[in-house]
Amino acid sequence: MLKVLGRTSSINVQKVMWVVGELGIEVDQTNIGGPYGGNDKPEYLELNPNGRVPTIIDGDHIQWESNSCVRYLAESEGTGTWYPKTLQARGFANMWMDWATTTIHPHMFPLFWGLIRTAEEDKDHDAIEAARVSLCDVWGLLDKHLATSKFLAGDDISMGDIPAACFAYRWHTLDIERPDLPNFRAWYDRIADRQAFQQHVMLPLV
């Protein structure tokens, strides 16, 4: 049975659990990290020397880094469109996964952390607003792309949608002002209708 080590409130664990849910993989998930601790223990560091989550264990195979775990599971267990069949489609999916990490995350982190995980008296409202404004531009870029594409890597949902959609849930759930981006919103709504996304990603923000 696949083991997933990491707390379910972590967006990186949510990526993995979402694809696990979509593919119907039997899983043993253990809350580690954050308030649960355990990620600094020697036995965990032997599995993942970074001390971060998630880590997956598939038989004798141990892997970490959330996007790579999603790719591994989509390829090894994938049915349907999660792991695109052509080299070009996989290239697009990988591109958008990496884009979410390099382009969304640097702005989402200070926005989310500032609003949700920082005490009111310690909030840097200027930094929070700067992150929000930057993300308006980032999501605007995605909105233009989605004017001609139902999902990020084409007309079918794939692993390429997973990281950006997890960030998009937080964006649409935070108490902030958001611009009207109809293509981006329609894409998000299509994904938000999926049961596995609701179960593993659409969780309270803590």
Short mmCIF file of N, CA and C in Angstrom, two decimals, residues 11 15 18 40 56 61 69 93 109 120 157 167 181 193:
data_model
loop_
_atom_site.label_atom_id
_atom_site.label_comp_id
_atom_site.label_asym_id
_atom_site.label_seq_id
_atom_site.Cartn_x
_atom_site.Cartn_y
_atom_site.Cartn_z
N ILE A 11 -0.27 22.31 1.55
CA ILE A 11 -0.66 22.34 0.14
C ILE A 11 0.12 21.32 -0.67
N LYS A 15 -1.58 18.23 -2.95
CA LYS A 15 -1.33 17.88 -4.36
C LYS A 15 -1.29 16.36 -4.52
N TRP A 18 -4.65 14.60 -3.71
CA TRP A 18 -5.64 14.81 -4.78
C TRP A 18 -5.44 13.79 -5.90
N ASP A 40 11.35 16.28 12.09
CA ASP A 40 12.75 16.50 12.47
C ASP A 40 13.35 15.30 13.18
N ILE A 56 6.62 10.08 0.04
CA ILE A 56 5.82 8.90 -0.29
C ILE A 56 6.71 7.67 -0.26
N HIS A 61 10.38 1.95 -2.81
CA HIS A 61 10.70 3.24 -3.42
C HIS A 61 10.29 4.37 -2.49
N CYS A 69 6.42 13.76 -6.90
CA CYS A 69 5.54 12.67 -6.42
C CYS A 69 4.28 12.58 -7.28
N ALA A 93 2.31 19.92 -19.62
CA ALA A 93 1.90 19.66 -18.24
C ALA A 93 3.05 19.95 -17.28
N PHE A 109 2.85 32.55 -1.09
CA PHE A 109 3.37 32.28 0.25
C PHE A 109 3.21 33.48 1.18
N GLU A 120 -2.50 38.93 14.22
CA GLU A 120 -2.95 40.22 13.71
C GLU A 120 -1.95 41.33 13.99
N ILE A 157 -8.05 17.46 -18.42
CA ILE A 157 -7.36 17.69 -17.15
C ILE A 157 -6.16 16.77 -17.06
N PHE A 167 -3.22 26.17 -5.53
CA PHE A 167 -3.05 27.58 -5.20
C PHE A 167 -4.33 28.36 -5.48
N LEU A 181 -11.78 37.50 -13.65
CA LEU A 181 -11.02 36.76 -14.65
C LEU A 181 -11.86 35.55 -15.07
N ASP A 193 -15.53 21.13 -8.97
CA ASP A 193 -16.63 20.17 -9.02
C ASP A 193 -16.17 18.73 -8.81
#
